[in-house]
Coordinates of C-alpha atoms and ligand atoms in Angstrom, one line a residue:
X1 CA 10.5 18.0 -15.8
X2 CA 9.8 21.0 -14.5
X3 CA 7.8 21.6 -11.5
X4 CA 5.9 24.1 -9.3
X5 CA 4.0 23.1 -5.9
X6 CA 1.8 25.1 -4.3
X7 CA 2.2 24.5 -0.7
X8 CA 5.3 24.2 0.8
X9 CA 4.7 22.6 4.4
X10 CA 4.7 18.8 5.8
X11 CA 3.8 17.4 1.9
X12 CA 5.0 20.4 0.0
X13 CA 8.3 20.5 1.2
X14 CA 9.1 16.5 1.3
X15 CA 7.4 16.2 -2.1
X16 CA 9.7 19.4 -4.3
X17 CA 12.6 18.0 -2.3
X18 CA 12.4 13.9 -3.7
X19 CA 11.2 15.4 -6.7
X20 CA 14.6 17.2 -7.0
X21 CA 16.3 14.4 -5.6
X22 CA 14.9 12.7 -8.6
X23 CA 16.3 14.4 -11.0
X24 CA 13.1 17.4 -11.6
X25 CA 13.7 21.2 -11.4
X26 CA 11.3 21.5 -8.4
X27 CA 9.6 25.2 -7.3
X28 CA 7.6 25.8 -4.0
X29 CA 5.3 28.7 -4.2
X30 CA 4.2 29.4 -0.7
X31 CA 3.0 32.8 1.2
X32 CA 5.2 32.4 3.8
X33 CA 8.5 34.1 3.6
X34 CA 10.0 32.5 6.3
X35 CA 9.4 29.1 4.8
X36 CA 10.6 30.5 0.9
X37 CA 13.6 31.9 2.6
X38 CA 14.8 28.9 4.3
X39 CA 14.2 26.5 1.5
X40 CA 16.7 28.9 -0.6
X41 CA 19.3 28.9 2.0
X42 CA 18.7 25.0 2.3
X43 CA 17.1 24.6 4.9
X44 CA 14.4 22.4 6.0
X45 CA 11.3 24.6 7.4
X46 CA 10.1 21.6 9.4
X47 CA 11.4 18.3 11.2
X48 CA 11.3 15.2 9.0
X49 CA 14.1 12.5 9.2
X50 CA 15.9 12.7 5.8
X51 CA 14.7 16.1 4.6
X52 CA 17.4 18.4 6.3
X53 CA 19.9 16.7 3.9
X54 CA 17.8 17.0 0.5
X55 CA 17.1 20.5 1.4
X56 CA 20.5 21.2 2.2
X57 CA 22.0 19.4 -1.3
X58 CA 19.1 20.9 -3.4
X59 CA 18.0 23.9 -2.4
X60 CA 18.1 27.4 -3.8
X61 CA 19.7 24.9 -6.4
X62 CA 16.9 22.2 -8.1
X63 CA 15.0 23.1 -5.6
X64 CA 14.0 27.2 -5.4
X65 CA 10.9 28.4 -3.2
X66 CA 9.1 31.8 -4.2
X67 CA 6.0 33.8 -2.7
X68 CA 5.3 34.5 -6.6
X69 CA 3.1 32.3 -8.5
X70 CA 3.9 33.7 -11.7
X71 CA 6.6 31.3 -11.9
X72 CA 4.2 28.1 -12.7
X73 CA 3.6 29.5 -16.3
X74 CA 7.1 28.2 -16.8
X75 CA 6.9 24.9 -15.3
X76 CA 5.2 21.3 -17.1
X77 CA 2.8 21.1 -14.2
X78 CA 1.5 22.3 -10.7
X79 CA 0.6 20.4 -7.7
X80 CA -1.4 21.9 -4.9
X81 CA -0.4 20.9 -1.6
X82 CA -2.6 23.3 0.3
X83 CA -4.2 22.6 3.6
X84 CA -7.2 21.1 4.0
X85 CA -8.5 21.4 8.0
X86 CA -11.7 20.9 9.6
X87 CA -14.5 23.5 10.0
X88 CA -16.0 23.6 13.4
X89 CA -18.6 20.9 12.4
X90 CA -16.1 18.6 11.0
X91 CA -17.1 19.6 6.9
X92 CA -13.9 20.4 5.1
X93 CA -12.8 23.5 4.8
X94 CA -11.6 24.3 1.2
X95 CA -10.8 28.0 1.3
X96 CA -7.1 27.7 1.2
X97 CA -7.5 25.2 -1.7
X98 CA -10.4 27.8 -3.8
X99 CA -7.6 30.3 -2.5
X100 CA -5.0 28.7 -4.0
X101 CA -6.8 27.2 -7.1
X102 CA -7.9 31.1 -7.9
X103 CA -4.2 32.1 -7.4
X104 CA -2.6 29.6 -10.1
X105 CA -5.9 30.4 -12.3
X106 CA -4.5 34.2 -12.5
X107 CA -1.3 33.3 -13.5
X108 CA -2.1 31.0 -16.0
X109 CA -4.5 33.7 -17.3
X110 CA -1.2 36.2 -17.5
X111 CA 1.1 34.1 -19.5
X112 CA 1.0 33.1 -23.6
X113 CA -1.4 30.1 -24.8
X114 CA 0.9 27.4 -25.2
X115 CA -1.2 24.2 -24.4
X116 CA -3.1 23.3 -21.1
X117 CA -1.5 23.3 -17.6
X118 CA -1.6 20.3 -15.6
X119 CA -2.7 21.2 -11.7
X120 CA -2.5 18.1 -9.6
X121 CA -4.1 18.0 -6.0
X122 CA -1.9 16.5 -3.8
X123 CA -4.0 17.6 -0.9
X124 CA -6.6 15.1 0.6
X125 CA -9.8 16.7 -0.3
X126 CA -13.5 15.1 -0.4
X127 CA -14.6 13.4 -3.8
X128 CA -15.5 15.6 -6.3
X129 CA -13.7 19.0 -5.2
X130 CA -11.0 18.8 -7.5
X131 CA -13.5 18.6 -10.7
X132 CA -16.5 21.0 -8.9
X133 CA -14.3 23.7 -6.7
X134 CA -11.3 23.7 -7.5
X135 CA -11.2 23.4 -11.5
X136 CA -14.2 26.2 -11.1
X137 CA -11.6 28.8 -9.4
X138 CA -9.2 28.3 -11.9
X139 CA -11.7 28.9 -14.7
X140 CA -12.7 32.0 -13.2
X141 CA -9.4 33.4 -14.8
X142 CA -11.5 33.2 -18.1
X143 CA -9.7 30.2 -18.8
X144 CA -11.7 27.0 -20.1
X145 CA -10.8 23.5 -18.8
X146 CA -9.4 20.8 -21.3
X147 CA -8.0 23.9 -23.3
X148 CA -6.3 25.7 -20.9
X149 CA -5.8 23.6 -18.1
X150 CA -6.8 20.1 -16.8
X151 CA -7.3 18.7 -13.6
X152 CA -6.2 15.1 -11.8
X153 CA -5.9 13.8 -8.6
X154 CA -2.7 12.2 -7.0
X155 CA -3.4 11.7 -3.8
X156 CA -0.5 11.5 -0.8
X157 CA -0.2 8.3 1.4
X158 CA 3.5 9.6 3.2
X159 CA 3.4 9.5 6.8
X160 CA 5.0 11.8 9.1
X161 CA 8.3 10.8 10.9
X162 CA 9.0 9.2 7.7
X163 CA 8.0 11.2 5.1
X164 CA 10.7 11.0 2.5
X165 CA 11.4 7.0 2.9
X166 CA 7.1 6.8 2.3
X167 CA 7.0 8.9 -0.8
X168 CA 10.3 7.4 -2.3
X169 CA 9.2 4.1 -1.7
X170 CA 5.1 4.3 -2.1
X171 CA 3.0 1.0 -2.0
X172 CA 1.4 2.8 -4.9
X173 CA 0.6 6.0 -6.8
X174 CA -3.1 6.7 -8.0
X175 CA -3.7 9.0 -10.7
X176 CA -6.9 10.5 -10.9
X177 CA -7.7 12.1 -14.6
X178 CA -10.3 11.8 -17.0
X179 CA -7.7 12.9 -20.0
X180 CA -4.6 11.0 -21.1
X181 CA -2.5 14.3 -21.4
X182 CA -3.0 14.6 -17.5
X183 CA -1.9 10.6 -17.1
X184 CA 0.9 10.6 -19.5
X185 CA 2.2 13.9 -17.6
X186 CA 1.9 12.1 -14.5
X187 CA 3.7 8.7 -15.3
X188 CA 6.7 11.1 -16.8
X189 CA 6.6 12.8 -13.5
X190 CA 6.8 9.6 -11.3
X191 CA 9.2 7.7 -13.7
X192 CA 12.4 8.8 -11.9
X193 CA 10.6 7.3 -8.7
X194 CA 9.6 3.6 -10.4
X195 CA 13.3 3.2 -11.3
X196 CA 14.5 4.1 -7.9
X197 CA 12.3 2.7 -5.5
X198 CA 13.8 -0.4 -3.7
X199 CA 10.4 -2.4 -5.3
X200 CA 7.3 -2.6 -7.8
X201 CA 5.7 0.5 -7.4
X202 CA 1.5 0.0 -8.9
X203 CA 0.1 2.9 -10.4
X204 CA -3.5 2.8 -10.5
X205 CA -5.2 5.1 -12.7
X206 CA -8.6 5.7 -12.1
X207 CA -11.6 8.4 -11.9
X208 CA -10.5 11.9 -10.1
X209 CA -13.5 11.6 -7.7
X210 CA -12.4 7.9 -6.6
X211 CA -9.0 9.2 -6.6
X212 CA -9.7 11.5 -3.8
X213 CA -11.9 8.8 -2.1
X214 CA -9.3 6.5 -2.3
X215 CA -7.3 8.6 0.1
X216 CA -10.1 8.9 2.9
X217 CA -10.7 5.3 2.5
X218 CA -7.0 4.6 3.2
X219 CA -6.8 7.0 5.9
X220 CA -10.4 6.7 7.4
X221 CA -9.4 2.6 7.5
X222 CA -6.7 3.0 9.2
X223 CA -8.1 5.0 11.5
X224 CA -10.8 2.1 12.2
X225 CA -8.6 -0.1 12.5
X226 CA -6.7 1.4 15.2
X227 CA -9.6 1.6 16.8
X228 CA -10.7 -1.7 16.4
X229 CA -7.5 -2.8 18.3
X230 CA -8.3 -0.2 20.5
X231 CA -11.7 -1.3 21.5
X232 CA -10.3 -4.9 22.0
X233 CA -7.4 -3.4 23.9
X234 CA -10.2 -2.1 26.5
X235 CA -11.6 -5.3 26.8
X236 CA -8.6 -7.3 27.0
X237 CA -7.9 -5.0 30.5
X238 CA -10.8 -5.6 31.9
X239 CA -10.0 -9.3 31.6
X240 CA -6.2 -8.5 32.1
X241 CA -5.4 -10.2 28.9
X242 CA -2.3 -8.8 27.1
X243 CA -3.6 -7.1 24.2
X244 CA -0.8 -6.6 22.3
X245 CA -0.2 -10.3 22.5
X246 CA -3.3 -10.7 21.1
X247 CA -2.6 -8.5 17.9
X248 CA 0.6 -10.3 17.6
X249 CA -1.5 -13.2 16.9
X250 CA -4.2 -11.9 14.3
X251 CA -1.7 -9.6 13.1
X252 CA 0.0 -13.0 11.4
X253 CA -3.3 -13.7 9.7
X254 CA -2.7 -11.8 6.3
X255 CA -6.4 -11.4 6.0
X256 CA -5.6 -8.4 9.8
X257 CA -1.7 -7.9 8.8
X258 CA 0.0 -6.8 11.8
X259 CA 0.9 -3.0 11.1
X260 CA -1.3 -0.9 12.9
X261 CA -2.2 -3.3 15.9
X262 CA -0.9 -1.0 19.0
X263 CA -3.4 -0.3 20.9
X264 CA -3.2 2.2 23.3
X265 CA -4.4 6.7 23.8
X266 CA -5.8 6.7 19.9
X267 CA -4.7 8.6 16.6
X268 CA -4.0 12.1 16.5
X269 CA -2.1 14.2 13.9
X270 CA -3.1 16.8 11.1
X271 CA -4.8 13.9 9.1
X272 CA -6.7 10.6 10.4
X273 CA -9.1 13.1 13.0
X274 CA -9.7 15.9 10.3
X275 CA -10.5 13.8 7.4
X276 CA -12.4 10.7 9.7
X277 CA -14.6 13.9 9.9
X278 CA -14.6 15.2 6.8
X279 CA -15.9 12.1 5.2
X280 CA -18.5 11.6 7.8
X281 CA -19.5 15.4 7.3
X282 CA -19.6 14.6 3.5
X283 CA -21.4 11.3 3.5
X284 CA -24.0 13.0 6.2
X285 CA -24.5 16.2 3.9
X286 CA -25.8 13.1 1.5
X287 CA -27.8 11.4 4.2
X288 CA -26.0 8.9 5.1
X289 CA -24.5 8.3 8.7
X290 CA -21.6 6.0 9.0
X291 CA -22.1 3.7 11.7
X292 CA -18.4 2.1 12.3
X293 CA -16.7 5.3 11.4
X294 CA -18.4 7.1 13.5
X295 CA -17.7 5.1 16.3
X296 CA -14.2 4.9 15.6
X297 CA -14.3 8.8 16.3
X298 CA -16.5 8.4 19.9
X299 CA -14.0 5.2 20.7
X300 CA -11.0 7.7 19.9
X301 CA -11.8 10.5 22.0
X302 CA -12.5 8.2 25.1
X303 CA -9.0 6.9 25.1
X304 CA -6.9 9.7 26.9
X305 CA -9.6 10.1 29.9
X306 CA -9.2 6.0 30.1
X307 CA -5.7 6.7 30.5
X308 CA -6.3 9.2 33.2
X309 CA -8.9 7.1 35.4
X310 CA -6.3 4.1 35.2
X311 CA -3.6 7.4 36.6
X312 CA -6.4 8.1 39.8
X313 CA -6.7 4.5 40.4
X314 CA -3.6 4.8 42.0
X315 CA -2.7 8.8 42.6
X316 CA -4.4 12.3 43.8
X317 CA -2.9 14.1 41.3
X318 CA -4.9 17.6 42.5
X319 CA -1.9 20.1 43.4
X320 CA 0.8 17.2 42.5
X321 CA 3.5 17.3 40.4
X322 CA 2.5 14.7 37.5
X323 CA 4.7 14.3 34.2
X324 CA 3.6 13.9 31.1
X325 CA 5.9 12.1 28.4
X326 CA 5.8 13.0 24.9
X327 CA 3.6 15.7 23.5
X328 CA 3.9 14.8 19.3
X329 CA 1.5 13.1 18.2
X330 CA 3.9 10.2 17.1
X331 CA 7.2 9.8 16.9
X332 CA 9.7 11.0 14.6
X333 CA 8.0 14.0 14.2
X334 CA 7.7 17.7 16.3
X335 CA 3.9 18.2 15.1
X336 CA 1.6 18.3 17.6
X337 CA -1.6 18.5 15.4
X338 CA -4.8 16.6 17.3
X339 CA -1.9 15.0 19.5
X340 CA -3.8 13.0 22.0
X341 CA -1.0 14.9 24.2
X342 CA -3.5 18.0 24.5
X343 CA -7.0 15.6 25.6
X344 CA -4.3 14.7 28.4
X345 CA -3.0 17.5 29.3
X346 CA -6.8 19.3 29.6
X347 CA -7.8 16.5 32.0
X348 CA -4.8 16.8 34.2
X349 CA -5.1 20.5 34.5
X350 CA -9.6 19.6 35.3
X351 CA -7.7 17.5 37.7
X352 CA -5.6 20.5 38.9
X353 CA -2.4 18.8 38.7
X354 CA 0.5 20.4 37.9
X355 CA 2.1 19.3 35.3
X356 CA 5.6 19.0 33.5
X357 CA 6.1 18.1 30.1
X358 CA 8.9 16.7 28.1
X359 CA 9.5 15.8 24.2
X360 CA 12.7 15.6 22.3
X361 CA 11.4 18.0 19.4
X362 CA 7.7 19.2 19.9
X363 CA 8.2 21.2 23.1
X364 CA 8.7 24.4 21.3
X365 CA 5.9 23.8 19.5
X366 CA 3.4 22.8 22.4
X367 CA 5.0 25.9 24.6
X368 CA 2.7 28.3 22.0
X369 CA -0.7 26.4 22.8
X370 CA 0.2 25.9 26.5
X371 CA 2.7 29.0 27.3
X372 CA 2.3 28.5 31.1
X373 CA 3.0 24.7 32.0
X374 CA 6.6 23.7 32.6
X375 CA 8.2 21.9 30.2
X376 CA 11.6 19.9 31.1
X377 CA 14.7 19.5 28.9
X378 CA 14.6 15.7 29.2
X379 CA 12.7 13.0 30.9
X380 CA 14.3 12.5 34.1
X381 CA 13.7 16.3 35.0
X382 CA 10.1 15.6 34.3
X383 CA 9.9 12.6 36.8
X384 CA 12.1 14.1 39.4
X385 CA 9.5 14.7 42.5
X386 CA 6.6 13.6 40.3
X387 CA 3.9 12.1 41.6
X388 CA 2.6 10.0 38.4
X389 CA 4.1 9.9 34.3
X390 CA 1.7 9.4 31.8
X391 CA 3.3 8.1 28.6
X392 CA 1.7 9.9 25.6
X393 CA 4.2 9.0 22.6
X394 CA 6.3 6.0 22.5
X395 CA 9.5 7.8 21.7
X396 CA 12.2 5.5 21.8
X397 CA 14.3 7.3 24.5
X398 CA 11.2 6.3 26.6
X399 CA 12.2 2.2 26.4
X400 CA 15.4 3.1 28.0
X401 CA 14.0 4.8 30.7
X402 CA 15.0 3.0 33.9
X403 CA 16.6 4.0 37.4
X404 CA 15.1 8.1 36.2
X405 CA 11.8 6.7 38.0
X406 CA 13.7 6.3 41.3
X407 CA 13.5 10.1 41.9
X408 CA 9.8 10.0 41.4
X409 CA 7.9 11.1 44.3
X410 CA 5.1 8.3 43.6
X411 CA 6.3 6.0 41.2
X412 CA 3.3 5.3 39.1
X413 CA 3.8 4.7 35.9
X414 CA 0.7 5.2 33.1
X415 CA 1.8 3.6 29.7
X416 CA -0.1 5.0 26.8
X417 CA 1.8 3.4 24.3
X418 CA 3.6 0.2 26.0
X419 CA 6.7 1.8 25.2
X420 CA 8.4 1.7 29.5
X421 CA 9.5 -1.5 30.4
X422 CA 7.6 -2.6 33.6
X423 CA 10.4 -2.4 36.6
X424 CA 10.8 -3.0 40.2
X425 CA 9.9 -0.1 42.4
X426 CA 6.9 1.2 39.5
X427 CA 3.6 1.0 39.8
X428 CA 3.0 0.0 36.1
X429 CA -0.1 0.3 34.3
X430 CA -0.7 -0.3 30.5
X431 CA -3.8 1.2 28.7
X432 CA -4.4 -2.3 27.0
X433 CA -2.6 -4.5 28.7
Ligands
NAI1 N1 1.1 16.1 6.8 C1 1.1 14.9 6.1 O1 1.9 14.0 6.5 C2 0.1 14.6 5.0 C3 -0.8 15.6 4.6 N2 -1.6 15.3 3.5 C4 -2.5 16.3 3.1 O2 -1.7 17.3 2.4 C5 -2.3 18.6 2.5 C6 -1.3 19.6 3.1 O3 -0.9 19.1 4.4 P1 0.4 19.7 5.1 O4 1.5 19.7 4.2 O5 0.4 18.9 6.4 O6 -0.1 21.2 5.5 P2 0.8 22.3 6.1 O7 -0.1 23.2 6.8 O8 2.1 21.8 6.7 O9 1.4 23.2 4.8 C7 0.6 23.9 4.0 C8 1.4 25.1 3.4 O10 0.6 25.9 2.6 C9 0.9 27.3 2.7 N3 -0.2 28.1 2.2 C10 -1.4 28.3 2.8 N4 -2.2 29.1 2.0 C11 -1.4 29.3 0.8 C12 -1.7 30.0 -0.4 N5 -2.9 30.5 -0.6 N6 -0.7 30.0 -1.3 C13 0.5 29.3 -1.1 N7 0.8 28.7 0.0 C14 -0.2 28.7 1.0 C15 1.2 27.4 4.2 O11 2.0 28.5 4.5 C16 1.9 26.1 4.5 O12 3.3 26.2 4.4 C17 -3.6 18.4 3.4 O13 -4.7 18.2 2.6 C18 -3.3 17.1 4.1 O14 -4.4 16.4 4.5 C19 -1.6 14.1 2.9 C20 -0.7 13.1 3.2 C21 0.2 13.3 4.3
UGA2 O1 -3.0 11.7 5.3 C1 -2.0 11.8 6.0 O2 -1.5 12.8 6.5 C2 -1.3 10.5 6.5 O3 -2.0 10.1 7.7 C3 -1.4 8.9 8.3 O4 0.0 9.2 8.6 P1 0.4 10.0 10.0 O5 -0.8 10.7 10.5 O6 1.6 10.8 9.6 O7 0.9 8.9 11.0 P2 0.4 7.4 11.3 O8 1.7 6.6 11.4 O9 -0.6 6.9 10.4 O10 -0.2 7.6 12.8 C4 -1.4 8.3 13.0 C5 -1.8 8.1 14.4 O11 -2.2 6.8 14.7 C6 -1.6 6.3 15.9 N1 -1.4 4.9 15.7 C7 -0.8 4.3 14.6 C8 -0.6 3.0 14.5 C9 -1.0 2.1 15.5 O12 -0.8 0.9 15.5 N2 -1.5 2.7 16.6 C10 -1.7 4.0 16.8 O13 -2.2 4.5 17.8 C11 -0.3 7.1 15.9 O14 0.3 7.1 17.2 C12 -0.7 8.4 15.4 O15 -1.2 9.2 16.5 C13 -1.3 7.8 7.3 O16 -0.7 6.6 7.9 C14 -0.6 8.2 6.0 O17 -0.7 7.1 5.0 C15 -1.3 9.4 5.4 O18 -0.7 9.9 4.3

């Protein structure tokens, strides 16, 4: 087939490049020329295991990027992988998405009448936006829906850090569509994938509003979840009780399932804190306040100051040298989007501590929000002479961390994400355990 997606970042990017893999002819319209340009020179425009070598076999080949969106009247269907963020009370904000929506509405409008076109939202957007917003822009063309264009949802569940292994190898695809053209376009477009994925790959078709709901249900559980182990990590301290033997435990109950069961400084990233607060905004626009996931949010956001009380038990870190280990908001991945890095770093700095930071890959990236902090070029420089580490993202380098915390000034150790292994001549402390 031959497709166009609009939006060519985290999603954008790792979707056009499987989709090449796959065997489409795959188009990135984006408005960033620096992102068009590498994708045509075969480049990767951001850090994701895997993708530097599709981008690199594919692009400016299958896979071509352009700022023009004239080019979806040629393609079978377009996908909008826009972003979604948070206004500054939480609510969605949808005016890249109406941006976006108005933009491939205009170039329908310019090309001959040759059936509908099929525009897919890939982005995570509250129920009902696709159908009330976003088919709305594209009408505004003069075109009419049904005729012209339809609409569907296929929501994303791809995680960063492992992007392209997720979407090759989903536990499922929904479609959203209320017309079997938009379906039968869909299954043609995921075929490729079914035969190549290393299992059964469900589809489940359904509504385009539970579509989209589907997504912050998965995401918003998640996010609960984490939580949940989070607020039975705090507990399990005060008792000194191991939590993470604990969730081993449950975890083998398949009722609890054991992925996301480490407990520890919360969930950051562009995704579980934007749209945990998109769907509380939504549901509280329609009076209704939701209790747990609510409290999943307040639970969240106390986690990195817990982390710093457990760091003053032990340390004075006013006018000390204290390092701070990992800045991504997970690993695998150089985005620092609502990393539970920055809570961290704003309390050391109320502290007046001062501070040196160290990631593999997101330094660069943190050095534009916090220009003036020191950032070291691996993790012994940061513990050299510092008085306290606070461990932030369980990076794997961190596990093999050892006699680096002999040149620690005070060798306390802060584990946000039992990732250091306890040694002689530490001062350990895990969040949770
Ligand atoms: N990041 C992730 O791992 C996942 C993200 N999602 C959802 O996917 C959506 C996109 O997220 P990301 O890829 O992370 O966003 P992103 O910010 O990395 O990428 C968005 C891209 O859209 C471009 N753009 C902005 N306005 C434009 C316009 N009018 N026309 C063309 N291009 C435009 C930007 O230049 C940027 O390259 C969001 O709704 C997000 O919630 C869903 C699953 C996973
Ligand atoms: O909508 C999205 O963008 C994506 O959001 C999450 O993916 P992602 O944010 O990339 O990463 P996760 O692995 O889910 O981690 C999110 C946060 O939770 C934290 N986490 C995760 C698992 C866990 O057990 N404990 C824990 O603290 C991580 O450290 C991280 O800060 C979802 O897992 C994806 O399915 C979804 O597509």
């Amino acid at each position: 087939m031959n497709v166009s997606i609009v939006g060519s970042g985290y999603v954008g990017t790792t979707v056009a490049a499987c989709l090449a893999d796959l065997g489409h002819e795959v188009t990135t319209v984006d408005i960033d020329e620096d992102i068009v340009d590498a994708i045509n020179d075969g480049d990767a425009p951001i850090h994701e295991p895997g993708l530097d070598e599709l981008v690199a076999e594919h692009g400016g080949e299958r896979l071509r990027a352009t700022t023009d969106y004239d080019v979806i009247r040629e393609t079978d269907l377009t996908m909008l992988a826009l972003p979604t963020p948070s206004n500054d009370d939480g609510s969605i904000d949808l005016q890249f998405m109406e941006a976006g929506a108005s933009s491939v509405g205009e170039a329908l409008a310019g090309g001959d009448d040759d059936g509908p076109h099929l525009v897919v939202t890939k982005s995570t957007v509250v129920p009902n936006t696709t159908e009330d917003r976003l088919a709305a822009r594209i009408a505004e063309a003069g075109l009419e829906r049904g005729e012209d264009f339809l609409v569907a949802s296929n929501p994303e569940f791809q995680r960063e850090g492992t992007a392209v292994e997720d979407f090759l190898n989903p536990d499922k695809l929904v479609f959203g569509t209320d017309d079997e053209r938009a379906t039968a376009l869909l299954h043609e477009l995921y075929e490729p994938l079914r035969e190549a994925a290393a299992g059964d790959v469900p589809v489940v078709e359904t509504g385009i509003p539970e579509a989209e709901m589907i997504k912050y249900a998965n995401n918003t559980f998640l996010a609960a979840k984490v939580s949940l182990i989070n607020d039975i990590g705090n507990i399990c301290k005060e008792l000194c009780v191991d939590a993470y033997e604990v969730a081993d435990a449950i975890g083998l109950d398949d009722r609890i399932g054991e992925r996301f069961l480490r407990s520890g400084v919360g969930w950051g990233g562009s995704c579980f804190p934007k749209d945990t607060d998109a769907i509380i905004a939504a549901a509280r626009d329609l009076g209704y306040d939701p209790a747990v996931l609510s409290a999943a949010v307040e639970l969240n956001d106390a986690q990195p100051e817990r982390l710093l009380s457990l760091l003053d038990d032990h340390v004075d870190v006013t006018g000390k040298r204290v390092a701070v280990l990992g800045l991504a908001f997970k690993p695998g991945t150089d985005d620092i989007r609502n990393t539970r890095a920055v809570p961290v770093i704003e309390g050391l700095r109320e502290r007046g501590a001062e501070i040196v930071a160290y990631d593999p890959v997101a330094t660069e990236n943190m050095r534009e929000r916090y220009p003036d902090i020191e950032y070291a070029d691996s993790a012994a420089t940061a513990l050299d002479g510092a008085s306290g580490a606070v461990v932030v993202t369980d990076w794997d380098e961190f596990a093999a961390l050892d006699a680096e915390f002999d040149a620690m000034t005070e060798p306390v150790v802060v584990d946000g994400r039992r990732v250091v292994e306890p040694r002689d001549g530490i001062t350990y402390e895990g969040l949770t355990w």
